[in-house]
Short mmCIF file of C-alpha atoms and ligand atoms in Angstrom, two decimals:
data_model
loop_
_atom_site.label_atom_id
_atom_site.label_comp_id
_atom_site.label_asym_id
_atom_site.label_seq_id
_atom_site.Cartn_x
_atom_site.Cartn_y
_atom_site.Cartn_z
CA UNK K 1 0.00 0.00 0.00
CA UNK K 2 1.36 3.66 -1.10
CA UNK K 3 -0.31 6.55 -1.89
CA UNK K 4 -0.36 10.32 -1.64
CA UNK K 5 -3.39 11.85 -0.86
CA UNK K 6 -4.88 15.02 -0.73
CA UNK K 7 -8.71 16.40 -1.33
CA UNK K 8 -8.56 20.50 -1.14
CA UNK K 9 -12.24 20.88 -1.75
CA UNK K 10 -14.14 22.38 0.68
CA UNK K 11 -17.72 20.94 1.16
CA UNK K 12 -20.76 22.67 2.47
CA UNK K 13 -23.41 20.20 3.00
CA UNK K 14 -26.97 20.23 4.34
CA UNK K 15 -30.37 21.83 3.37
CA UNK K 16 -29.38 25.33 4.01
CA UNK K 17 -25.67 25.51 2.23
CA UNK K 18 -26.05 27.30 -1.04
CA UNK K 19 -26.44 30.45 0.98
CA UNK K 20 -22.66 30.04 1.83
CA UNK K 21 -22.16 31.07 -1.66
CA UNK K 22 -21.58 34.27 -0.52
CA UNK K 23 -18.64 33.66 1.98
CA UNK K 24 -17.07 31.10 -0.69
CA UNK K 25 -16.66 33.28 -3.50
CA UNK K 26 -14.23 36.30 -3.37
CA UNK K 27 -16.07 40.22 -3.58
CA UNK K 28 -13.65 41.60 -6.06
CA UNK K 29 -13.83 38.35 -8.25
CA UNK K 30 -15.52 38.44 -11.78
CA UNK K 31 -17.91 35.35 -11.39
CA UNK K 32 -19.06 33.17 -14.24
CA UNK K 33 -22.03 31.04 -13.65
CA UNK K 34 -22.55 28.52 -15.95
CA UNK K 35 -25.63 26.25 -15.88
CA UNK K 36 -27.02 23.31 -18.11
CA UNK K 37 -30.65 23.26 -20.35
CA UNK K 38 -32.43 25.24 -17.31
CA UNK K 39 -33.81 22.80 -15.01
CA UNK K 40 -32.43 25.23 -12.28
CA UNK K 41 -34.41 28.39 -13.48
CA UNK K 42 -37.34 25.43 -12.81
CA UNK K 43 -36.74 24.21 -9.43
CA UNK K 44 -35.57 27.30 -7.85
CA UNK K 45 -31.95 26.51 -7.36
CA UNK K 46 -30.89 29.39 -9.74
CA UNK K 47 -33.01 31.54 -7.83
CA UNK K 48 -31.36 30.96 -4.28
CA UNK K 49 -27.65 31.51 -5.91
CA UNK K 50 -28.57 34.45 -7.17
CA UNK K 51 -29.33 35.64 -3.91
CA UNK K 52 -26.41 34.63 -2.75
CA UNK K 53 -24.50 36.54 -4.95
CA UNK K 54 -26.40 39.78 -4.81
CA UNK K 55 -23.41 42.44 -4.12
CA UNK K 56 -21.00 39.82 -6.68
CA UNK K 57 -19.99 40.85 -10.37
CA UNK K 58 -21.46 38.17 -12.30
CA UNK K 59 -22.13 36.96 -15.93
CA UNK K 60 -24.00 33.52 -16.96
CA UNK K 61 -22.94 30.94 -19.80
CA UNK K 62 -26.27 28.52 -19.94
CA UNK K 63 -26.83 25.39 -22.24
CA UNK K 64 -23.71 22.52 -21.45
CA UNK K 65 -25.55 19.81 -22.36
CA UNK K 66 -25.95 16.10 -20.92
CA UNK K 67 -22.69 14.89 -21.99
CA UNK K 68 -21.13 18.30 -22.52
CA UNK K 69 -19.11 19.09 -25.96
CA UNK K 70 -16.43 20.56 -26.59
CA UNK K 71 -18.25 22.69 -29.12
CA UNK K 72 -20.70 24.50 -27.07
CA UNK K 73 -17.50 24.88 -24.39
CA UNK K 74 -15.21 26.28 -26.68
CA UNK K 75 -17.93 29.37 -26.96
CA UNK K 76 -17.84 29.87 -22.79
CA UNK K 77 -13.87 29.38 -23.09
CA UNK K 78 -13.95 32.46 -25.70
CA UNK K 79 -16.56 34.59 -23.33
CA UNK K 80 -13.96 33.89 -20.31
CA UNK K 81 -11.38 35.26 -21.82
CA UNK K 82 -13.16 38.13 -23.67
CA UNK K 83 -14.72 39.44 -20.39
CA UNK K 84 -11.72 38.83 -18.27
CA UNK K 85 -13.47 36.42 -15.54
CA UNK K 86 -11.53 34.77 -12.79
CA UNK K 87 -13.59 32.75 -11.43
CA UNK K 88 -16.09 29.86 -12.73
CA UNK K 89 -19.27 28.74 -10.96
CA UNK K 90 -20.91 25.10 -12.05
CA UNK K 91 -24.14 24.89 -11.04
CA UNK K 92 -25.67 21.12 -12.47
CA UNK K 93 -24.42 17.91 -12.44
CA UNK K 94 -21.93 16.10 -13.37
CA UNK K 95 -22.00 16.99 -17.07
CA UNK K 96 -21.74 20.88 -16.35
CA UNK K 97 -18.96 20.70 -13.64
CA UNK K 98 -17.29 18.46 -16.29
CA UNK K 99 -17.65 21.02 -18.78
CA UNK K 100 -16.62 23.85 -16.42
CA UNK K 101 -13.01 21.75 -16.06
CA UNK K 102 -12.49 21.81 -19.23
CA UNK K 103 -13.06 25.87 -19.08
CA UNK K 104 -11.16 26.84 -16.32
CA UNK K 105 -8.47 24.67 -18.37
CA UNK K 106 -8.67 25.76 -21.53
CA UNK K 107 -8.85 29.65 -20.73
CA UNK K 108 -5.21 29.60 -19.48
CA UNK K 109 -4.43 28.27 -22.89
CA UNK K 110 -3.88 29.42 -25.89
CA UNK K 111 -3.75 26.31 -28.09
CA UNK K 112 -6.84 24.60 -28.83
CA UNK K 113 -8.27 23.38 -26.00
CA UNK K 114 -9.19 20.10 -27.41
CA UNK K 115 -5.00 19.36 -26.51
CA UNK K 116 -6.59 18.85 -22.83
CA UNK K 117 -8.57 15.99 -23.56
CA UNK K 118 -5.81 13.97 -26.45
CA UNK K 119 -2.98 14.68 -23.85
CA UNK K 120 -1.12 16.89 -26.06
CA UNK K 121 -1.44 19.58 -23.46
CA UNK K 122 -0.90 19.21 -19.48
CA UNK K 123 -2.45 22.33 -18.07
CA UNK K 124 -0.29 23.71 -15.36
CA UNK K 125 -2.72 26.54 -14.55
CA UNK K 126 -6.65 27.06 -14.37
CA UNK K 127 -9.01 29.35 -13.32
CA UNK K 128 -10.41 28.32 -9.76
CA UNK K 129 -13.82 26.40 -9.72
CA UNK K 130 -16.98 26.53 -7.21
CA UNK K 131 -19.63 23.89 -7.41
CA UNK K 132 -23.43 23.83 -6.37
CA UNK K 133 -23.89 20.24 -7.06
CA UNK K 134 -27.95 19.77 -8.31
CA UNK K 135 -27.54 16.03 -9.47
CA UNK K 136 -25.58 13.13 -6.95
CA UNK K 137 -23.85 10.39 -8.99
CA UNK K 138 -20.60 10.80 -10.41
CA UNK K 139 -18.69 12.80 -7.73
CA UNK K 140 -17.27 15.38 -9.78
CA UNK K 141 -18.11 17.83 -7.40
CA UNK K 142 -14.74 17.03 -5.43
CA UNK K 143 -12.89 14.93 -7.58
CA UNK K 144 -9.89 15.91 -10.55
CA UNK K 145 -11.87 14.71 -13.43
CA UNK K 146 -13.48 15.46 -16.82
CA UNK K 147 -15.03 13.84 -19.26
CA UNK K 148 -15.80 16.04 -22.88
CA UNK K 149 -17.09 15.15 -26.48
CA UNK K 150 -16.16 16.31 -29.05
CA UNK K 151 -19.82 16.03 -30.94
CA UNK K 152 -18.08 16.44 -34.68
CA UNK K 153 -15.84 13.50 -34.13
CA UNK K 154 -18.07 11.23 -31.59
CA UNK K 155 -14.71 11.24 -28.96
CA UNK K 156 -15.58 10.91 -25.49
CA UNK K 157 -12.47 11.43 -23.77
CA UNK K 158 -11.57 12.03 -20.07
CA UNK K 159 -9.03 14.35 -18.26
CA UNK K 160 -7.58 14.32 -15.07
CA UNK K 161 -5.72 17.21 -13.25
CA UNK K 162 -5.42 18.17 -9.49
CA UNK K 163 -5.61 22.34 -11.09
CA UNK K 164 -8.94 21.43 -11.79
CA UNK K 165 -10.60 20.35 -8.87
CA UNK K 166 -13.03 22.59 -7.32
CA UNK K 167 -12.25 25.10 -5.00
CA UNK K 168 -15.50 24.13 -2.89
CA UNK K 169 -18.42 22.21 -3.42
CA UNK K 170 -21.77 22.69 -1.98
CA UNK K 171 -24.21 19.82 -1.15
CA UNK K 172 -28.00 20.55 -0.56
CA UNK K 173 -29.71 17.25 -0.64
CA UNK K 174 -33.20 19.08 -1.39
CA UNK K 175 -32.02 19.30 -5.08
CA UNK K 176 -32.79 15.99 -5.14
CA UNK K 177 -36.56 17.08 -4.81
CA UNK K 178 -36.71 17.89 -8.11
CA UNK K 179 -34.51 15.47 -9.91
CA UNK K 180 -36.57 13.17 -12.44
CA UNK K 181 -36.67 9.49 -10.99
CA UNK K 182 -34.50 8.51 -14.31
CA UNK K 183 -31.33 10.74 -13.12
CA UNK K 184 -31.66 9.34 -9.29
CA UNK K 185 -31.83 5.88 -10.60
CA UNK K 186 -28.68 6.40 -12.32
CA UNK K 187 -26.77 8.25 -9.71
CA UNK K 188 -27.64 5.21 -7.50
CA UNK K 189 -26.08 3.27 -9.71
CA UNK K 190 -23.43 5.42 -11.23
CA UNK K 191 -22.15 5.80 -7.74
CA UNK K 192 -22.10 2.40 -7.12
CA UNK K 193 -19.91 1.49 -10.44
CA UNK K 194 -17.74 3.89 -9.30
CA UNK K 195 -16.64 1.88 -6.14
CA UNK K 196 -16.70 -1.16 -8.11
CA UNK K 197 -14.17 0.37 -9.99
CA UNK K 198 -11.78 0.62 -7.43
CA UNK K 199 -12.80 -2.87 -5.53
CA UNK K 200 -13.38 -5.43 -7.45
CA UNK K 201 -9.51 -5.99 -8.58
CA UNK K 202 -7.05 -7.43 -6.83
CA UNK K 203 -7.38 -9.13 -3.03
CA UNK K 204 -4.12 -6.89 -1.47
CA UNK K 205 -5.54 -6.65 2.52
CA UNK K 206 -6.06 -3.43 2.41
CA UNK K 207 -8.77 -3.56 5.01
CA UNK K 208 -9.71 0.29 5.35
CA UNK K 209 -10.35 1.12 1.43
CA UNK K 210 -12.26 -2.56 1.50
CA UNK K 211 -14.06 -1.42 4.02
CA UNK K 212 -14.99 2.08 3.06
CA UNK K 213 -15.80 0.69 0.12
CA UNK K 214 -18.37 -2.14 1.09
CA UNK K 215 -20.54 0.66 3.50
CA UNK K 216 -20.73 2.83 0.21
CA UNK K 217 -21.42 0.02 -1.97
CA UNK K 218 -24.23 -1.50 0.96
CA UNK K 219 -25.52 2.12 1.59
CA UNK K 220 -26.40 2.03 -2.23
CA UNK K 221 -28.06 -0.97 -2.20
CA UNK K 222 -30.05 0.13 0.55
CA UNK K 223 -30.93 3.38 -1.09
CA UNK K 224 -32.19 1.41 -4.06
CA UNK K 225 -34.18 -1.05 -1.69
CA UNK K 226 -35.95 2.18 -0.40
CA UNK K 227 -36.31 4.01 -3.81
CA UNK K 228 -40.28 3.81 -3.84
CA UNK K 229 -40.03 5.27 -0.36
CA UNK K 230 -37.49 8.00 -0.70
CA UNK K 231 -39.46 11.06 -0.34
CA UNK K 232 -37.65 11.53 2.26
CA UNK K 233 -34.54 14.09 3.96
CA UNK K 234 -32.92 10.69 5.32
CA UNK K 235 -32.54 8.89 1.77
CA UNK K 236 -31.85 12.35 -0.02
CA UNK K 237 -28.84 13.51 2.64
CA UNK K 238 -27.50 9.61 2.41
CA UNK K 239 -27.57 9.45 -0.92
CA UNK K 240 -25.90 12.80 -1.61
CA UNK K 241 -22.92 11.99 0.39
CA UNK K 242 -22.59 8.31 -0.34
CA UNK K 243 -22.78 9.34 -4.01
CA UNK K 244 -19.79 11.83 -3.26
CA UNK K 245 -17.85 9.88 -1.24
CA UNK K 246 -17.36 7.21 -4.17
CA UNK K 247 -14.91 9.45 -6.08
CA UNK K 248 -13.76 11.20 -3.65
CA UNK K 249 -10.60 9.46 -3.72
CA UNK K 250 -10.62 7.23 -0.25
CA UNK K 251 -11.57 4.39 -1.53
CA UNK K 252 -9.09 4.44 -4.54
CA UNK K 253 -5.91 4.76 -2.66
CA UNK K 254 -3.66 2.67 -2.94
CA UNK K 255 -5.29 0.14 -4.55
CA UNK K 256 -5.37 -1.58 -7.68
CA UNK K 257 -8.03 0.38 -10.65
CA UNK K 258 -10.15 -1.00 -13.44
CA UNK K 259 -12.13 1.63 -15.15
CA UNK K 260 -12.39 -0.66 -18.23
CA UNK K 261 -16.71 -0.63 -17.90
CA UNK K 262 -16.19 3.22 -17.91
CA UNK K 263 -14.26 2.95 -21.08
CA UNK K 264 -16.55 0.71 -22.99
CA UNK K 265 -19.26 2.29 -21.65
CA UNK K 266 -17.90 6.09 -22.43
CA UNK K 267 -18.22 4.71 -26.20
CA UNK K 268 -21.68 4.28 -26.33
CA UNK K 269 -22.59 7.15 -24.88
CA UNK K 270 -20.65 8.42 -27.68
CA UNK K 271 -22.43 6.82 -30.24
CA UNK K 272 -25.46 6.44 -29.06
CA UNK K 273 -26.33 9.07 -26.50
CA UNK K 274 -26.84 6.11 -24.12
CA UNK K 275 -27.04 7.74 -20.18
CA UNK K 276 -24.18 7.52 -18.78
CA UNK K 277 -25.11 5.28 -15.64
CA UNK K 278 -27.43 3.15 -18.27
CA UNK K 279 -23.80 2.16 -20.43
CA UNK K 280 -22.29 1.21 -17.65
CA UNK K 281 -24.79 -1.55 -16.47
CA UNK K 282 -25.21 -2.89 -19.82
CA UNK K 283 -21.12 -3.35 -19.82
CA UNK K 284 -20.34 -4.51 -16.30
CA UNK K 285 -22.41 -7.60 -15.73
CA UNK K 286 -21.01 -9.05 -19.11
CA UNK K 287 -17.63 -8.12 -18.11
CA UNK K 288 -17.25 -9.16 -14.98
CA UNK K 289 -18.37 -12.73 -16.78
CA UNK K 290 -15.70 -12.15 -19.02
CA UNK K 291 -13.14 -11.62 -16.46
CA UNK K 292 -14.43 -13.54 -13.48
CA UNK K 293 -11.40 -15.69 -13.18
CA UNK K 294 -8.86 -12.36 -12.56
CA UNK K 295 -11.55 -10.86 -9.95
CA UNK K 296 -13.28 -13.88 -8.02
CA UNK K 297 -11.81 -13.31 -4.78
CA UNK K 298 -13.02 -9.98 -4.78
CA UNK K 299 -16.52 -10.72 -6.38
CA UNK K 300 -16.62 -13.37 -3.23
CA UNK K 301 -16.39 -10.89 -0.84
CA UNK K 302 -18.64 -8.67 -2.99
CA UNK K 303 -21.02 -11.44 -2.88
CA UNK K 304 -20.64 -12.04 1.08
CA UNK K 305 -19.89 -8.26 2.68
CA UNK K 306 -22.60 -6.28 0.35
CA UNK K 307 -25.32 -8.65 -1.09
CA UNK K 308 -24.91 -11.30 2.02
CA UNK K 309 -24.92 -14.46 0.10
CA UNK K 310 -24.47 -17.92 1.59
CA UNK K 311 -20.42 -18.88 0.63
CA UNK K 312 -20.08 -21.78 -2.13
CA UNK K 313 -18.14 -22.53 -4.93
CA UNK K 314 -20.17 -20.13 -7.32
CA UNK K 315 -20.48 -17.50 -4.78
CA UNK K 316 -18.92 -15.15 -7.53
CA UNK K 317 -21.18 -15.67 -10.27
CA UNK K 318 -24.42 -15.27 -7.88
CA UNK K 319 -22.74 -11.83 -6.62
CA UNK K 320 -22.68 -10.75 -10.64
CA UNK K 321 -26.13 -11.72 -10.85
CA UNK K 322 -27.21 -10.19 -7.82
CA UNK K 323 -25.29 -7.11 -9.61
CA UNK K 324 -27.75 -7.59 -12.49
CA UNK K 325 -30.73 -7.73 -10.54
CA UNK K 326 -29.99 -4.22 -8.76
CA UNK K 327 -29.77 -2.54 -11.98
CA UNK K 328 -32.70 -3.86 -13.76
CA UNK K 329 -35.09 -3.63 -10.56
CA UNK K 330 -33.81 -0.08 -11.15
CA UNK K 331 -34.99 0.14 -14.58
CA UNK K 332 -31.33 0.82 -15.96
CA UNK K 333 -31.10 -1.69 -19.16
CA UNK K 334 -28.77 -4.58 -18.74
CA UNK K 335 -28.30 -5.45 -22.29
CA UNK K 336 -27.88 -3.39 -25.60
CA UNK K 337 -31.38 -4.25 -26.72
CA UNK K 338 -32.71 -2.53 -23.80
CA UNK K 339 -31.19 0.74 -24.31
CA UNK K 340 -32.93 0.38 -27.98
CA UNK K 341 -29.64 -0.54 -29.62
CA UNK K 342 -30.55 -3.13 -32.35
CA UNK K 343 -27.76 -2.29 -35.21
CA UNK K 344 -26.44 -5.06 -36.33
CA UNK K 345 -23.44 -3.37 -36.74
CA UNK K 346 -23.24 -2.12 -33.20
CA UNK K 347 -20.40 -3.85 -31.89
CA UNK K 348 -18.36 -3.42 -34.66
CA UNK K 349 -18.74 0.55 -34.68
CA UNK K 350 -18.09 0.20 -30.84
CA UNK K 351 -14.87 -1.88 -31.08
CA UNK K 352 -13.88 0.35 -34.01
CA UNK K 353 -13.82 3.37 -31.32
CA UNK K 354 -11.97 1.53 -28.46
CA UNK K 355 -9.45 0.58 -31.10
CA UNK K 356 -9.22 4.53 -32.02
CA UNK K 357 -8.87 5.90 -28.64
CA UNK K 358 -6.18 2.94 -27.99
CA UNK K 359 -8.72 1.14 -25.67
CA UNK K 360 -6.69 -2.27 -26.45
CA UNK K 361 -5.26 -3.91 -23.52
CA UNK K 362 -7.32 -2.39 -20.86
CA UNK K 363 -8.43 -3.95 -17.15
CA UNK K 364 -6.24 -4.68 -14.05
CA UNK K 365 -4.55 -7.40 -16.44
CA UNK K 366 -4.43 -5.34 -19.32
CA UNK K 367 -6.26 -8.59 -20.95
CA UNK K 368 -9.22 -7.17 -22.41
CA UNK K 369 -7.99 -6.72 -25.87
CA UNK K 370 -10.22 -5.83 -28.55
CA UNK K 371 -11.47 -9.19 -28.96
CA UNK K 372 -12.21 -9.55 -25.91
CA UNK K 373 -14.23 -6.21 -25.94
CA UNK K 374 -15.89 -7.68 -28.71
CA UNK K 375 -17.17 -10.42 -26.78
CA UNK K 376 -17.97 -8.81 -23.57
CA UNK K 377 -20.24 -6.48 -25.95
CA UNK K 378 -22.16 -9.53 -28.22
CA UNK K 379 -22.55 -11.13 -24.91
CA UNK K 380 -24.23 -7.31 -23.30
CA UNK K 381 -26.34 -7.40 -27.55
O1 NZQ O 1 -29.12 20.50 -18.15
P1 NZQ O 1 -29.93 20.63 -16.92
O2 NZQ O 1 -31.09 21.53 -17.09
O3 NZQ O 1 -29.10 20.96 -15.71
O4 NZQ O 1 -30.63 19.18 -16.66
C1 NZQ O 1 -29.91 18.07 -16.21
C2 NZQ O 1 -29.66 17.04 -17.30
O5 NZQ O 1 -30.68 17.06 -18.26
C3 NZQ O 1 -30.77 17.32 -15.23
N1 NZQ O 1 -30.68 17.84 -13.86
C4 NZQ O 1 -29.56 18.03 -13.12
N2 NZQ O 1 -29.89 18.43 -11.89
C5 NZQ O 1 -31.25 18.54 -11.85
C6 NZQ O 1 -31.76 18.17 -13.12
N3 NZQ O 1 -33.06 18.17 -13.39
C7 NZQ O 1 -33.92 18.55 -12.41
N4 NZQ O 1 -33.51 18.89 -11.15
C8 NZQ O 1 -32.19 18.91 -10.83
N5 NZQ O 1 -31.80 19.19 -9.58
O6 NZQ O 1 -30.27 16.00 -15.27
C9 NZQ O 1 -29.78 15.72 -16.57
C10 NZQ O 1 -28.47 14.96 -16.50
O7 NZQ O 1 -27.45 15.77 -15.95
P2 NZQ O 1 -25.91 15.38 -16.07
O8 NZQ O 1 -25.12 16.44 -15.43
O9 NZQ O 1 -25.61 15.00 -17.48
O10 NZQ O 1 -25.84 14.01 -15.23
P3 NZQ O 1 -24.67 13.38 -14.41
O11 NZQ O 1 -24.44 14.10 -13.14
O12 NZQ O 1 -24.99 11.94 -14.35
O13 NZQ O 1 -23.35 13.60 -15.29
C11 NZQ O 1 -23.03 12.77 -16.37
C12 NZQ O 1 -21.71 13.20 -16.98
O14 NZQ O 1 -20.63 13.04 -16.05
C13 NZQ O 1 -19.59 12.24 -16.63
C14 NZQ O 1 -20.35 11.37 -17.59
O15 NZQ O 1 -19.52 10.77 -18.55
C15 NZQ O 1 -21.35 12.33 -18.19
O16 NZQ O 1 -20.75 13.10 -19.21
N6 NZQ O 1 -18.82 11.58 -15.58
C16 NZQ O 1 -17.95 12.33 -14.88
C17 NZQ O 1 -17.15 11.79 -13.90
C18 NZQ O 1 -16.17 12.62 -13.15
N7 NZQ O 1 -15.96 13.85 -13.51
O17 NZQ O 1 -15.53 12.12 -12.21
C19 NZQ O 1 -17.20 10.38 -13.55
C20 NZQ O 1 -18.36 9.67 -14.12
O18 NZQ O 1 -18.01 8.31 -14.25
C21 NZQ O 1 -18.83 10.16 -15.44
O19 NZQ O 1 -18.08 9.60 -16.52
ZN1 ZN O 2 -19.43 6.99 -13.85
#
């Protein structure tokens, strides 16, 4: 076990934290607050920031969309540096603190910011980022990384850089209030793929990250058991911070990664417009199949610390299919088919894109090769 570790974000959490706004963000700064399709001039959330930023200088940048692009944030990058801001407010989920990365990025440079995403650019400075987090699932809030399309090429590539992690991050479960039932399904589950991410690799004793890791991963389980019943402050404030507290870089330290379902999944979002919690538990059922022999001690304890089944000899492959059974009693699609993909030539425009981002030896192994992608994605048709 070795790691460095270090999360600089600040949180606020609890029912009443947006008006901390205020405190959080510097007088003399020149604010931009950038929002997604509108849902927040809807549920009131825009409302209550601007309140909290009555006596600040501010300008708004509105429509990052699900799965932000690089085209629409190349136009907020331009505004940032025409007007001089220096400093970026996210107000959305995931997709818009994604995108605001990317800006706070790309404005300190003057190449094209697209550099950020291929790796022919490592930014070494940024504008500094606030969050009001309105959607809890993929932890963005207080983590180091981005994910951006690039809409003209179908690229869905990620970044990841400690100048881009938000300055603070504030958490008011009652956003949750108005989230449709779709996007709290899939932060449920989101989350949750997230810690299986970092868990279900190796078996190296390291008893704390385990740990950690099996409360988030139970605590999600139990949030899903109570989903018709979670009109509720309990279920909203639990999920909010278990969703958070899967990338918030505990349970990843110093142990060994597979992000390989992200991957796959990343590509159909890509080509498809597939959710993003929705690709990943169409990939990670079939994959774990695929790759049960490299990850069976883990999917053992899976199967015994978070879904309590009786030990035995195929312990493994009833923890996978108790992994299945979450996600479809969710209503997230488990296959392909579900998610209305029915190309026949699906799979091969899939595997086409892994092989073009270099997806070709990925996994704790590195022995998911395209073939083996191939499979893993017939076998999720
Ligand atoms: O655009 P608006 O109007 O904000 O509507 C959004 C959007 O349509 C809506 N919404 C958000 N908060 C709401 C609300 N509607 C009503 N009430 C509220 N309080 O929900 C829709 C989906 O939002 P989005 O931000 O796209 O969802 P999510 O948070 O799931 O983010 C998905 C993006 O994050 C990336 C994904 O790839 C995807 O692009 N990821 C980022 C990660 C990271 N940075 O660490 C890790 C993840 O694995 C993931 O890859
Ligand atoms: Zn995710």
């Amino acid at each position: 076990m070795q790691f460095s570790f270090q999360n600089p974000t600040k949180i606020e959490f609890g029912q009443d934290s947006i008006k901390s706004l205020k405190a959080l963000l510097p007088l003399e700064s020149k604010v931009l607050l950038v929002y997604g399709g509108g849902s927040i001039k809807r549920n009131g959330i825009y409302q209550q920031v601007m309140t909290a930023l009555e006596d600040h200088n501010v300008m708004e940048f509105s429509g990052v969309e699900a799965n932000p692009t690089y085209e629409t944030l190349s136009k907020a990058v331009e505004l940032v540096k025409a007007q001089g801001i220096d400093f970026v407010l996210a107000v959305g989920g995931g997709s818009v603190i994604d995108g605001c990365k990317y800006i706070v990025a790309a404005s300190c440079y003057d190449g094209d910011g697209w550099d950020i995403l291929t790796g022919a650019h490592y930014s070494d400075k940024a504008l500094p980022l606030g969050v009001v987090l309105t959607l809890p699932a993929t932890g963005s809030e207080s983590n180091a990384a981005a994910v951006v399309t690039k809409a003209a090429t179908q690229d869905k590539l990620s970044f990841y850089n400690d100048i881009v992690r938000p300055r603070f991050a504030i958490l008011n479960p009652d956003v949750i209030k108005t989230l449709p039932e779709r996007q709290q399904a899939n932060g449920i589950i989101d989350a949750f793929i997230h810690v299986c991410e970092q868990y279900l690799t190796l078996e190296a004793d390291t008893w704390v990250q385990d740990g950690y890791a099996e409360v988030l991963l139970r605590n999600l389980v139990k949030l899903a058991a109570q989903f018709e019943q979670r009109d509720n402050d309990i279920w909203r404030a639990n999920l909010m911070w278990t969703a958070n507290q899967a990338l918030y870089g505990l349970v990843g330290n110093g142990v060994t990664h597979d992000w390989s379902t992200h991957m796959i999944g990343h590509e159909i979002t890509a080509i498809y417009g597939v959710d993003h919690a929705r690709t990943l538990t169409i990939v990670q059922p079939s994959l774990l199949r695929s790759q049960i022999e490299y990850k069976r001690g883990k999917l053992n304890q899976l199967g015994s610390q978070v879904f309590n089944l009786a030990q035995g000899d195929d312990l493994a492959e009833r923890a996978i299919d108790a992994l299945e059974q979450l996600y479809s009693k969710l209503g997230l699609p488990v296959r392909l088919s579900e998610a209305g993909i029915k190309d026949a030539d699906a799979v091969d425009k899939l595997v086409a894109a892994l092989e073009k981002h270099a997806m070709t030896a990925i996994g704790e192994h590195k022995a998911i090769d395209i073939a083996t992608s191939r499979a893993i994605l017939l076998q999720a048709s």
